[in-house]
Short mmCIF file of C-alpha atoms in Angstrom, two decimals:
data_model
loop_
_atom_site.label_atom_id
_atom_site.label_comp_id
_atom_site.label_asym_id
_atom_site.label_seq_id
_atom_site.Cartn_x
_atom_site.Cartn_y
_atom_site.Cartn_z
CA UNK A 1 -2.73 55.56 8.57
CA UNK A 2 -0.87 56.07 5.31
CA UNK A 3 2.91 56.17 5.20
CA UNK A 4 4.75 59.47 5.03
CA UNK A 5 6.14 59.97 1.54
CA UNK A 6 9.75 61.11 1.18
CA UNK A 7 11.38 63.02 -1.65
CA UNK A 8 15.10 63.46 -2.25
CA UNK A 9 15.37 66.32 0.29
CA UNK A 10 13.37 64.85 3.14
CA UNK A 11 15.08 61.50 2.56
CA UNK A 12 18.46 63.15 3.08
CA UNK A 13 17.32 64.89 6.22
CA UNK A 14 15.63 61.96 7.94
CA UNK A 15 18.06 59.19 7.03
CA UNK A 16 21.42 60.97 7.12
CA UNK A 17 21.00 64.12 9.21
CA UNK A 18 18.62 62.83 11.86
CA UNK A 19 19.97 59.28 11.66
CA UNK A 20 16.52 57.89 12.33
CA UNK A 21 16.02 54.16 12.74
CA UNK A 22 13.54 53.56 9.97
CA UNK A 23 12.37 51.59 7.00
CA UNK A 24 11.53 52.95 3.57
CA UNK A 25 9.40 51.14 1.04
CA UNK A 26 10.24 51.86 -2.59
CA UNK A 27 7.06 51.44 -4.56
CA UNK A 28 5.14 52.52 -7.63
CA UNK A 29 1.45 53.07 -8.18
CA UNK A 30 1.08 50.53 -11.01
CA UNK A 31 2.66 47.69 -9.04
CA UNK A 32 0.16 45.15 -7.73
CA UNK A 33 2.65 43.50 -5.37
CA UNK A 34 3.29 46.90 -3.77
CA UNK A 35 -0.44 47.25 -3.22
CA UNK A 36 -0.29 44.15 -1.06
CA UNK A 37 2.78 45.14 0.93
CA UNK A 38 2.03 48.84 1.61
CA UNK A 39 -1.12 48.11 3.70
CA UNK A 40 0.91 45.66 5.80
CA UNK A 41 3.35 48.46 6.66
CA UNK A 42 0.54 50.95 7.26
CA UNK A 43 -0.91 48.66 9.90
CA UNK A 44 2.45 47.75 11.37
CA UNK A 45 3.68 51.31 11.87
CA UNK A 46 1.22 51.83 14.75
CA UNK A 47 2.99 49.10 16.72
CA UNK A 48 6.35 50.82 16.29
CA UNK A 49 5.28 54.39 16.91
CA UNK A 50 8.16 56.52 18.32
CA UNK A 51 10.63 53.66 17.81
CA UNK A 52 10.88 53.02 14.07
CA UNK A 53 10.01 55.39 11.23
CA UNK A 54 7.94 54.08 8.33
CA UNK A 55 8.36 55.90 5.01
CA UNK A 56 7.40 55.64 1.37
CA UNK A 57 9.29 56.54 -1.82
CA UNK A 58 7.62 56.57 -5.22
CA UNK A 59 10.25 55.37 -7.69
CA UNK A 60 8.63 57.22 -10.57
CA UNK A 61 8.62 60.56 -8.78
CA UNK A 62 12.09 60.10 -7.28
CA UNK A 63 14.02 58.02 -9.75
CA UNK A 64 17.41 59.09 -8.47
CA UNK A 65 16.72 57.59 -5.05
CA UNK A 66 16.09 54.12 -6.45
CA UNK A 67 19.14 54.49 -8.68
CA UNK A 68 21.28 55.45 -5.72
CA UNK A 69 20.57 52.08 -4.11
CA UNK A 70 20.70 50.37 -7.54
CA UNK A 71 17.29 48.84 -7.00
CA UNK A 72 16.09 46.50 -9.72
CA UNK A 73 12.49 46.15 -8.76
CA UNK A 74 9.65 47.12 -6.47
CA UNK A 75 8.48 46.74 -3.83
CA UNK A 76 11.63 46.80 -1.76
CA UNK A 77 11.87 47.75 1.86
CA UNK A 78 15.19 49.30 2.86
CA UNK A 79 16.25 49.51 6.50
CA UNK A 80 18.37 52.38 7.84
CA UNK A 81 20.03 52.97 11.21
CA UNK A 82 22.66 55.46 12.42
CA UNK A 83 22.64 57.10 9.01
CA UNK A 84 23.60 53.89 7.26
CA UNK A 85 21.85 51.45 4.99
CA UNK A 86 21.47 48.12 6.82
CA UNK A 87 19.44 45.63 4.82
CA UNK A 88 16.53 45.18 2.47
CA UNK A 89 13.54 42.97 1.79
CA UNK A 90 12.28 42.44 -1.75
CA UNK A 91 8.97 41.35 -3.21
CA UNK A 92 5.79 40.12 -1.57
CA UNK A 93 6.85 40.03 2.08
CA UNK A 94 4.40 39.50 4.92
CA UNK A 95 4.11 41.07 8.34
CA UNK A 96 6.24 38.42 10.06
CA UNK A 97 9.20 38.98 7.78
CA UNK A 98 9.11 42.73 8.39
CA UNK A 99 8.84 42.24 12.16
CA UNK A 100 11.79 39.81 12.12
CA UNK A 101 13.91 42.17 10.04
CA UNK A 102 13.15 45.14 12.28
CA UNK A 103 14.17 43.08 15.31
CA UNK A 104 17.32 41.92 13.55
CA UNK A 105 18.70 45.14 12.14
CA UNK A 106 17.01 48.05 13.92
CA UNK A 107 16.38 46.87 17.45
CA UNK A 108 19.37 44.66 18.09
CA UNK B 1 -10.48 35.68 20.14
CA UNK B 2 -13.54 37.17 18.51
CA UNK B 3 -16.15 34.54 17.75
CA UNK B 4 -18.23 35.46 14.73
CA UNK B 5 -20.84 33.38 12.95
CA UNK B 6 -21.76 33.58 9.29
CA UNK B 7 -23.91 31.57 6.91
CA UNK B 8 -21.31 31.63 4.18
CA UNK B 9 -17.60 32.38 4.34
CA UNK B 10 -15.66 32.82 1.14
CA UNK B 11 -11.89 32.48 1.38
CA UNK B 12 -10.41 34.67 -1.35
CA UNK B 13 -11.56 37.82 -3.14
CA UNK B 14 -10.75 37.17 -6.79
CA UNK B 15 -13.39 36.89 -9.52
CA UNK B 16 -14.69 33.53 -8.23
CA UNK B 17 -14.92 34.68 -4.61
CA UNK B 18 -16.47 38.05 -5.49
CA UNK B 19 -19.10 36.44 -7.71
CA UNK B 20 -19.94 33.99 -4.93
CA UNK B 21 -20.27 37.01 -2.63
CA UNK B 22 -22.70 38.67 -5.06
CA UNK B 23 -24.88 35.56 -5.17
CA UNK B 24 -24.56 34.89 -1.45
CA UNK B 25 -25.45 38.47 -0.56
CA UNK B 26 -28.38 38.51 -2.94
CA UNK B 27 -29.71 35.26 -1.42
CA UNK B 28 -29.68 37.10 1.93
CA UNK B 29 -27.05 34.80 3.35
CA UNK B 30 -24.84 36.46 5.95
CA UNK B 31 -21.73 36.42 3.78
CA UNK B 32 -18.10 37.22 4.61
CA UNK B 33 -15.18 37.38 2.20
CA UNK B 34 -11.77 36.92 3.84
CA UNK B 35 -9.06 38.21 1.56
CA UNK B 36 -5.42 39.00 2.15
CA UNK B 37 -4.03 41.91 0.20
CA UNK B 38 -6.04 43.84 -2.35
CA UNK B 39 -9.46 42.59 -3.43
CA UNK B 40 -9.33 41.22 -6.98
CA UNK B 41 -6.53 38.71 -6.59
CA UNK B 42 -4.33 37.86 -9.52
CA UNK B 43 -6.67 39.56 -11.98
CA UNK B 44 -5.14 42.80 -10.67
CA UNK B 45 -1.93 41.81 -12.42
CA UNK B 46 -3.58 41.86 -15.84
CA UNK B 47 -3.17 45.17 -17.62
CA UNK B 48 -5.78 44.46 -20.21
CA UNK B 49 -8.74 42.09 -20.33
CA UNK B 50 -10.43 41.83 -23.72
CA UNK B 51 -12.51 38.67 -23.33
CA UNK B 52 -14.81 39.36 -20.40
CA UNK B 53 -18.32 39.61 -21.87
CA UNK B 54 -19.80 43.09 -21.85
CA UNK B 55 -16.43 44.78 -21.43
CA UNK B 56 -14.66 45.39 -24.73
CA UNK B 57 -11.46 46.31 -22.96
CA UNK B 58 -10.79 46.93 -19.31
CA UNK B 59 -7.88 46.63 -16.91
CA UNK B 60 -7.95 43.74 -14.46
CA UNK B 61 -8.04 45.99 -11.41
CA UNK B 62 -10.90 48.12 -12.78
CA UNK B 63 -12.95 45.02 -13.56
CA UNK B 64 -12.37 43.72 -10.04
CA UNK B 65 -13.40 47.06 -8.55
CA UNK B 66 -16.72 46.66 -10.36
CA UNK B 67 -17.11 43.12 -9.00
CA UNK B 68 -16.36 44.34 -5.48
CA UNK B 69 -18.81 47.24 -5.73
CA UNK B 70 -21.46 44.81 -6.93
CA UNK B 71 -20.82 42.47 -3.98
CA UNK B 72 -20.94 45.44 -1.58
CA UNK B 73 -24.31 46.47 -2.97
CA UNK B 74 -25.78 43.10 -1.98
CA UNK B 75 -24.47 43.39 1.55
CA UNK B 76 -21.49 41.02 1.52
CA UNK B 77 -18.95 41.80 4.23
CA UNK B 78 -15.19 41.93 3.73
CA UNK B 79 -12.24 41.34 6.02
CA UNK B 80 -8.61 41.92 5.04
CA UNK B 81 -7.00 39.00 6.79
CA UNK B 82 -5.38 35.68 6.03
CA UNK B 83 -6.79 32.27 6.88
CA UNK B 84 -4.16 30.19 8.64
CA UNK B 85 -6.11 27.09 9.64
CA UNK B 86 -9.51 25.50 9.22
CA UNK B 87 -11.56 22.77 10.84
CA UNK B 88 -14.19 21.33 8.52
CA UNK B 89 -14.92 18.18 10.54
CA UNK B 90 -18.20 19.40 12.05
CA UNK B 91 -21.39 20.83 10.61
CA UNK B 92 -20.20 24.26 11.80
CA UNK B 93 -17.01 24.99 9.90
CA UNK B 94 -14.32 26.81 11.87
CA UNK B 95 -11.87 29.23 10.27
CA UNK B 96 -8.93 30.81 12.12
CA UNK B 97 -7.05 33.81 10.77
CA UNK B 98 -3.73 35.51 11.20
CA UNK B 99 -5.37 38.39 13.08
CA UNK B 100 -6.49 35.84 15.70
CA UNK B 101 -10.13 35.81 14.70
CA UNK B 102 -12.16 32.64 14.87
CA UNK B 103 -15.12 32.47 12.52
CA UNK B 104 -17.77 29.81 12.10
CA UNK B 105 -19.86 29.26 9.00
CA UNK B 106 -22.43 26.79 7.76
CA UNK B 107 -20.80 26.68 4.35
CA UNK B 108 -17.35 27.62 3.07
CA UNK B 109 -16.22 28.41 -0.45
CA UNK B 110 -12.49 28.00 -1.10
CA UNK B 111 -11.57 30.66 -3.67
CA UNK B 112 -8.07 31.66 -2.68
CA UNK B 113 -6.54 31.40 -6.14
CA UNK B 114 -2.95 30.65 -6.97
CA UNK B 115 0.50 32.10 -6.64
CA UNK B 116 3.53 32.13 -8.95
CA UNK B 117 5.48 28.92 -8.89
CA UNK B 118 9.14 29.23 -7.93
CA UNK B 119 11.74 27.17 -9.78
CA UNK B 120 13.80 26.93 -6.59
CA UNK B 121 17.10 27.17 -8.42
CA UNK B 122 20.26 28.69 -6.92
CA UNK B 123 20.23 32.49 -7.01
CA UNK B 124 16.49 32.83 -7.61
CA UNK B 125 15.55 33.81 -4.08
CA UNK B 126 18.80 35.53 -3.14
CA UNK B 127 18.69 37.92 -6.10
CA UNK B 128 15.00 38.79 -5.93
CA UNK B 129 14.73 42.55 -6.30
CA UNK B 130 18.30 42.63 -7.55
CA UNK B 131 17.48 41.47 -11.04
CA UNK B 132 15.16 38.53 -10.39
CA UNK B 133 11.56 39.61 -10.96
CA UNK B 134 8.06 38.22 -11.35
CA UNK B 135 6.07 41.21 -12.57
CA UNK B 136 6.80 43.13 -15.76
CA UNK B 137 4.46 46.04 -15.01
CA UNK B 138 6.24 46.57 -11.71
CA UNK B 139 9.83 46.14 -12.74
CA UNK B 140 10.38 46.32 -16.51
CA UNK B 141 11.43 49.97 -16.36
CA UNK B 142 14.40 49.12 -14.16
CA UNK B 143 15.95 47.30 -17.13
CA UNK B 144 16.08 50.19 -19.58
CA UNK B 145 18.65 49.37 -22.28
CA UNK B 146 19.68 46.11 -20.59
CA UNK B 147 19.51 42.41 -21.46
CA UNK B 148 16.70 40.44 -19.89
CA UNK B 149 15.87 36.73 -19.77
CA UNK B 150 12.28 35.51 -19.55
CA UNK B 151 11.61 31.96 -18.37
CA UNK B 152 8.44 30.29 -19.66
CA UNK B 153 6.28 30.42 -22.78
CA UNK B 154 2.68 30.67 -21.56
CA UNK B 155 0.40 33.68 -22.20
CA UNK B 156 1.84 35.56 -19.27
CA UNK B 157 5.50 34.89 -20.19
CA UNK B 158 5.13 35.96 -23.81
CA UNK B 159 2.85 38.95 -23.21
CA UNK B 160 4.92 40.27 -20.31
CA UNK B 161 8.07 39.54 -22.33
CA UNK B 162 6.81 41.77 -25.11
CA UNK B 163 6.04 44.50 -22.60
CA UNK B 164 9.63 44.29 -21.32
CA UNK B 165 10.96 44.87 -24.88
CA UNK B 166 9.62 48.44 -24.57
CA UNK B 167 12.45 49.07 -22.12
CA UNK B 168 15.10 46.37 -22.47
CA UNK B 169 17.66 46.15 -25.25
CA UNK B 170 16.95 42.46 -25.79
CA UNK B 171 14.63 39.84 -24.29
CA UNK B 172 15.70 36.20 -24.47
CA UNK B 173 12.91 33.70 -23.82
CA UNK B 174 13.88 30.29 -22.44
CA UNK B 175 11.40 27.70 -23.76
CA UNK B 176 11.07 24.05 -22.71
CA UNK B 177 9.66 22.92 -26.06
CA UNK B 178 11.00 22.28 -29.56
CA UNK B 179 11.72 25.19 -31.87
CA UNK B 180 8.59 27.16 -32.78
CA UNK B 181 6.37 25.71 -30.02
CA UNK B 182 5.08 28.16 -27.42
CA UNK B 183 2.38 27.50 -24.79
CA UNK B 184 0.74 30.89 -25.31
CA UNK B 185 -2.18 31.84 -27.58
CA UNK B 186 -1.51 32.06 -31.33
CA UNK B 187 -1.97 35.81 -31.66
CA UNK B 188 0.66 36.49 -29.00
CA UNK B 189 3.01 33.89 -30.46
CA UNK B 190 2.89 35.52 -33.90
CA UNK B 191 3.49 38.96 -32.44
CA UNK B 192 6.40 37.65 -30.40
CA UNK B 193 8.07 36.01 -33.39
CA UNK B 194 7.81 39.30 -35.28
CA UNK B 195 9.26 41.32 -32.41
CA UNK B 196 12.86 42.14 -33.30
CA UNK B 197 13.93 42.44 -29.68
CA UNK B 198 12.69 38.95 -28.79
CA UNK B 199 14.98 35.95 -29.06
CA UNK B 200 14.26 32.35 -28.18
CA UNK B 201 16.30 29.53 -26.70
CA UNK B 202 14.50 26.23 -27.32
CA UNK B 203 14.48 22.88 -25.48
CA UNK B 204 15.96 24.55 -22.45
CA UNK B 205 15.45 25.37 -18.82
CA UNK B 206 17.17 27.60 -16.30
CA UNK B 207 19.66 26.00 -13.95
CA UNK B 208 21.01 28.91 -11.97
CA UNK B 209 20.89 32.68 -11.65
CA UNK B 210 24.42 34.06 -11.49
CA UNK B 211 25.72 37.18 -9.79
CA UNK B 212 27.09 38.50 -6.51
CA UNK B 213 24.84 41.34 -5.42
CA UNK B 214 23.06 41.82 -8.74
CA UNK B 215 22.10 39.44 -11.54
CA UNK B 216 25.03 39.10 -13.95
CA UNK B 217 23.84 36.16 -16.01
CA UNK B 218 22.05 32.83 -16.12
CA UNK B 219 23.05 29.23 -16.61
CA UNK B 220 20.86 27.58 -19.24
CA UNK B 221 20.56 23.82 -19.60
CA UNK B 222 19.68 22.29 -22.96
CA UNK B 223 17.36 19.37 -22.22
CA UNK B 224 18.22 17.53 -25.44
CA UNK B 225 22.00 17.66 -25.22
CA UNK B 226 22.28 18.03 -21.44
CA UNK B 227 24.81 20.79 -22.04
CA UNK B 228 24.90 23.98 -19.94
CA UNK B 229 25.72 27.41 -21.28
CA UNK B 230 25.99 30.79 -19.62
CA UNK B 231 24.23 33.88 -20.91
CA UNK B 232 25.11 37.31 -19.53
CA UNK B 233 22.09 39.44 -18.57
CA UNK B 234 20.99 41.99 -15.98
CA UNK B 235 17.48 40.72 -15.35
CA UNK B 236 15.52 37.46 -15.16
CA UNK B 237 11.72 37.34 -15.14
CA UNK B 238 10.12 34.06 -14.06
CA UNK B 239 6.75 33.07 -15.49
CA UNK B 240 6.79 29.35 -14.90
CA UNK B 241 3.15 28.83 -14.05
CA UNK B 242 1.06 29.00 -10.94
CA UNK B 243 0.36 26.75 -7.99
CA UNK B 244 -2.92 26.82 -6.02
CA UNK B 245 -2.61 28.61 -2.67
CA UNK B 246 -4.39 25.78 -0.87
CA UNK B 247 -1.63 24.80 1.58
CA UNK B 248 -3.48 26.13 4.67
CA UNK B 249 -6.31 23.70 3.98
CA UNK B 250 -4.23 20.57 3.50
CA UNK B 251 -4.71 19.38 7.08
CA UNK B 252 -8.49 19.58 6.84
CA UNK B 253 -8.70 16.21 5.12
CA UNK B 254 -10.16 17.72 1.95
CA UNK B 255 -9.45 15.73 -1.21
CA UNK B 256 -6.69 17.27 -3.33
CA UNK B 257 -4.58 16.12 -6.23
CA UNK B 258 -0.83 16.08 -5.87
CA UNK B 259 -0.48 19.56 -7.35
CA UNK B 260 -2.86 21.01 -4.75
CA UNK B 261 -5.98 21.33 -6.90
CA UNK B 262 -9.29 20.24 -5.35
CA UNK B 263 -11.55 17.95 -7.39
CA UNK B 264 -15.24 18.97 -7.29
CA UNK B 265 -18.50 17.87 -8.93
CA UNK B 266 -20.89 19.97 -11.05
CA UNK B 267 -22.08 21.79 -7.94
CA UNK B 268 -18.49 22.71 -6.94
CA UNK B 269 -18.91 20.38 -3.94
CA UNK B 270 -15.71 18.95 -2.53
CA UNK B 271 -15.67 15.65 -0.70
CA UNK B 272 -16.43 17.54 2.53
CA UNK B 273 -20.06 18.45 3.19
CA UNK B 274 -20.73 22.17 2.93
CA UNK B 275 -17.28 22.96 1.52
CA UNK B 276 -16.92 24.13 -2.07
CA UNK B 277 -13.89 24.90 -4.23
CA UNK B 278 -13.91 27.28 -7.20
CA UNK B 279 -11.78 29.05 -9.79
CA UNK B 280 -8.07 28.38 -9.69
CA UNK B 281 -8.45 26.10 -6.66
CA UNK B 282 -10.30 23.34 -8.48
CA UNK B 283 -9.44 20.83 -11.13
CA UNK B 284 -10.74 22.34 -14.39
CA UNK B 285 -10.12 22.95 -18.06
CA UNK B 286 -10.24 26.72 -18.50
CA UNK B 287 -8.79 29.25 -16.05
CA UNK B 288 -10.24 32.63 -17.03
CA UNK B 289 -12.09 35.42 -15.23
CA UNK B 290 -15.36 34.41 -16.87
CA UNK B 291 -15.10 30.75 -15.87
CA UNK B 292 -14.00 31.67 -12.34
CA UNK B 293 -17.09 33.88 -12.04
CA UNK B 294 -19.26 30.99 -13.24
CA UNK B 295 -17.78 28.72 -10.58
CA UNK B 296 -18.45 31.29 -7.88
CA UNK B 297 -22.12 31.58 -8.88
CA UNK B 298 -22.60 27.80 -8.94
CA UNK B 299 -20.94 27.30 -5.57
CA UNK B 300 -22.92 30.08 -3.89
CA UNK B 301 -26.24 28.70 -5.15
CA UNK B 302 -25.27 25.16 -4.11
CA UNK B 303 -24.24 26.50 -0.70
CA UNK B 304 -27.52 28.39 -0.36
CA UNK B 305 -29.53 25.21 -1.00
CA UNK B 306 -27.36 23.24 1.35
CA UNK B 307 -27.90 25.79 4.13
CA UNK B 308 -31.63 25.83 3.44
CA UNK B 309 -31.72 22.05 3.82
CA UNK B 310 -29.80 22.25 7.07
CA UNK B 311 -32.22 24.83 8.47
CA UNK B 312 -35.31 22.99 7.28
CA UNK B 313 -34.08 19.74 8.75
CA UNK B 314 -33.29 21.42 12.02
CA UNK B 315 -36.80 22.90 12.47
CA UNK B 316 -38.88 20.03 11.11
CA UNK B 317 -36.93 17.12 12.54
CA UNK B 318 -34.44 17.91 15.25
CA UNK B 319 -36.70 20.35 17.11
CA UNK B 320 -39.98 18.49 16.54
CA UNK B 321 -42.15 17.91 19.65
CA UNK B 322 -43.51 14.73 18.15
CA UNK B 323 -41.33 11.72 17.53
CA UNK B 324 -40.17 11.60 13.94
CA UNK B 325 -40.12 8.75 11.43
CA UNK B 326 -37.29 9.66 9.12
CA UNK B 327 -38.05 7.72 5.96
CA UNK B 328 -35.20 7.36 3.48
CA UNK B 329 -36.56 6.53 0.05
CA UNK B 330 -35.70 6.82 -3.60
CA UNK B 331 -38.29 8.36 -5.89
CA UNK B 332 -37.21 6.13 -8.74
CA UNK B 333 -37.75 2.98 -6.71
CA UNK B 334 -41.38 1.72 -6.74
CA UNK B 335 -40.97 -0.47 -3.72
CA UNK B 336 -39.92 2.46 -1.59
CA UNK B 337 -42.89 4.53 -2.81
CA UNK B 338 -45.33 1.77 -1.87
CA UNK B 339 -43.65 1.38 1.49
CA UNK B 340 -43.96 5.13 2.03
CA UNK B 341 -47.76 4.97 1.53
CA UNK B 342 -48.00 1.99 3.85
CA UNK B 343 -46.02 3.73 6.58
CA UNK B 344 -48.26 6.83 6.38
CA UNK B 345 -51.37 4.63 6.61
CA UNK B 346 -50.04 2.73 9.60
CA UNK B 347 -49.22 6.00 11.35
CA UNK B 348 -52.69 7.42 10.63
CA UNK B 349 -54.46 4.31 11.91
CA UNK B 350 -52.58 4.72 15.19
CA UNK B 351 -53.90 8.33 15.25
CA UNK B 352 -50.56 9.84 14.25
CA UNK B 353 -48.15 9.47 17.17
CA UNK B 354 -45.33 10.27 14.75
CA UNK B 355 -44.41 12.93 12.24
CA UNK B 356 -43.28 11.35 8.96
CA UNK B 357 -40.39 13.14 7.20
CA UNK B 358 -39.35 11.78 3.83
CA UNK B 359 -35.78 12.04 2.62
CA UNK B 360 -34.97 11.33 -1.01
CA UNK B 361 -31.53 9.76 -0.93
CA UNK B 362 -30.88 10.73 -4.54
CA UNK B 363 -30.73 14.43 -3.66
CA UNK B 364 -29.88 14.33 0.05
CA UNK B 365 -26.82 12.18 0.16
CA UNK B 366 -25.50 14.12 3.16
CA UNK B 367 -28.37 12.98 5.36
CA UNK B 368 -28.13 9.38 4.21
CA UNK B 369 -24.48 9.51 5.15
CA UNK B 370 -25.13 11.17 8.48
CA UNK B 371 -27.53 8.39 9.50
CA UNK B 372 -25.47 5.72 7.80
CA UNK B 373 -28.35 4.61 5.57
CA UNK B 374 -27.22 2.32 2.77
CA UNK B 375 -30.47 0.74 1.52
CA UNK B 376 -33.89 2.15 0.72
CA UNK B 377 -36.42 2.15 2.12
CA UNK B 378 -35.12 2.61 5.65
CA UNK B 379 -36.77 4.25 8.64
CA UNK B 380 -34.93 5.91 11.49
CA UNK B 381 -37.03 6.80 14.55
CA UNK B 382 -36.00 10.05 16.24
CA UNK B 383 -37.05 11.60 19.52
CA UNK B 384 -35.99 15.25 19.76
CA UNK B 385 -33.18 14.66 17.33
CA UNK B 386 -31.91 11.50 19.02
CA UNK B 387 -32.14 8.19 17.21
CA UNK B 388 -34.11 5.73 19.36
CA UNK B 389 -34.44 2.83 16.93
CA UNK B 390 -34.74 1.70 13.32
CA UNK B 391 -37.77 -0.08 11.88
CA UNK B 392 -37.46 -3.51 10.34
CA UNK B 393 -38.60 -3.35 6.76
CA UNK B 394 -41.94 -5.08 6.10
CA UNK B 395 -44.74 -4.64 3.58
CA UNK B 396 -47.26 -6.00 6.10
CA UNK B 397 -49.10 -3.17 7.78
CA UNK B 398 -49.66 -5.04 11.04
CA UNK B 399 -45.99 -5.78 11.46
CA UNK B 400 -45.22 -2.11 10.91
CA UNK B 401 -47.87 -1.00 13.37
CA UNK B 402 -46.47 -3.37 15.95
CA UNK B 403 -43.14 -1.62 15.69
CA UNK B 404 -44.75 1.80 16.02
CA UNK B 405 -46.70 1.06 19.19
#
């Protein structure tokens, strides 16, 4: 199942208004590392259904979002909880790292 | 634990693995490619390939899509998974994956490519994604109007460096060698020297990436003077070569050099029977898509013949109703040819109680090893696959017959 893509408006609503516990991958279509990481999240989101939201931001379509978090590269996975930015993972991360991070910052 | 059996398993779906899959599929071998991530491997990172025959210019990922489609058309199967451990000690090779699958195969081709080498200097890991980067296509745009450092001087470093100049204000390349010496191809070197945004720091290496939450600079060490200097910048791109991704196979006892490359012969055979290594996993001179593809073809054909031999041996020898005289000989050795004739005669005169199977040790080293045969001619007597005795060598027919009774 593919990840739900966020734009500036839906990002605002889900992260800050609804205060969802979630992760957001910042990615771009031409990035080969992203192509490795996105499928990992797509598979993983089934395990976390109803507990953790999995979202996608395209940095070319929503430049201001990546600027807001002063990101200097993709892919990066940002973790949010209670309407606040918690942590991030950069580069070619595998399933285990994502699972560990979720346990550490979202489910603790 | 799913238990699945294949003829040929290929670990890795880059150009070498995909070509092996094309040949394996076409030879009607039940073939599986296990690949983590996107099929195509590191070739996907190449924006432009201009030296693959038949394609004037194509992107790496498009070329790999064509390879994949070709392999699909011959019936190769694919699994997106990662191999975590292997057991190559037996005739049936066992492969375990991250998704808890256990596969067995008669032959295995190791084609899992390589990954970027890390320098392991302070700041490199901590600032990844915050200014430290490994892919220009992915990240160059984040450095619009900023100062960027590139480490390395190979094809990738210089070509990606030039791509970054489209966005950055200045690109400073840190080069290990003396002034004017770059590891990359000449065309790229000339272009880089003419590029006004490119600067070079010679005889130097990177010691540290500086910065709190974002990259603020780098510490450069001059290898000639030993002196360190700091250079302010907002980004650092590392292109310091590749290392083979063969770590998961280290425990298997396969021969490897200290950098992790696997030495092979002309047939891509490793020192383990039925295991082959290709492309960026083997010791070789040229690491290109075209040479990787060549390796894959060679390995798949060698694997096909190996499997054929295994099957033939199994039906004609191990499952034979008659007792078998397994004669190890060498076609270039006259004595062993004469002995072969004598043995056949002796068997015939006893009205053929045995089936004679000849094994040329020059081409079937595996079998010679399996039965621990060191001299030719030698005869191993088998009953339903079990060794019951060995014949004493003699050129006297009666002495042979006596042993066969």
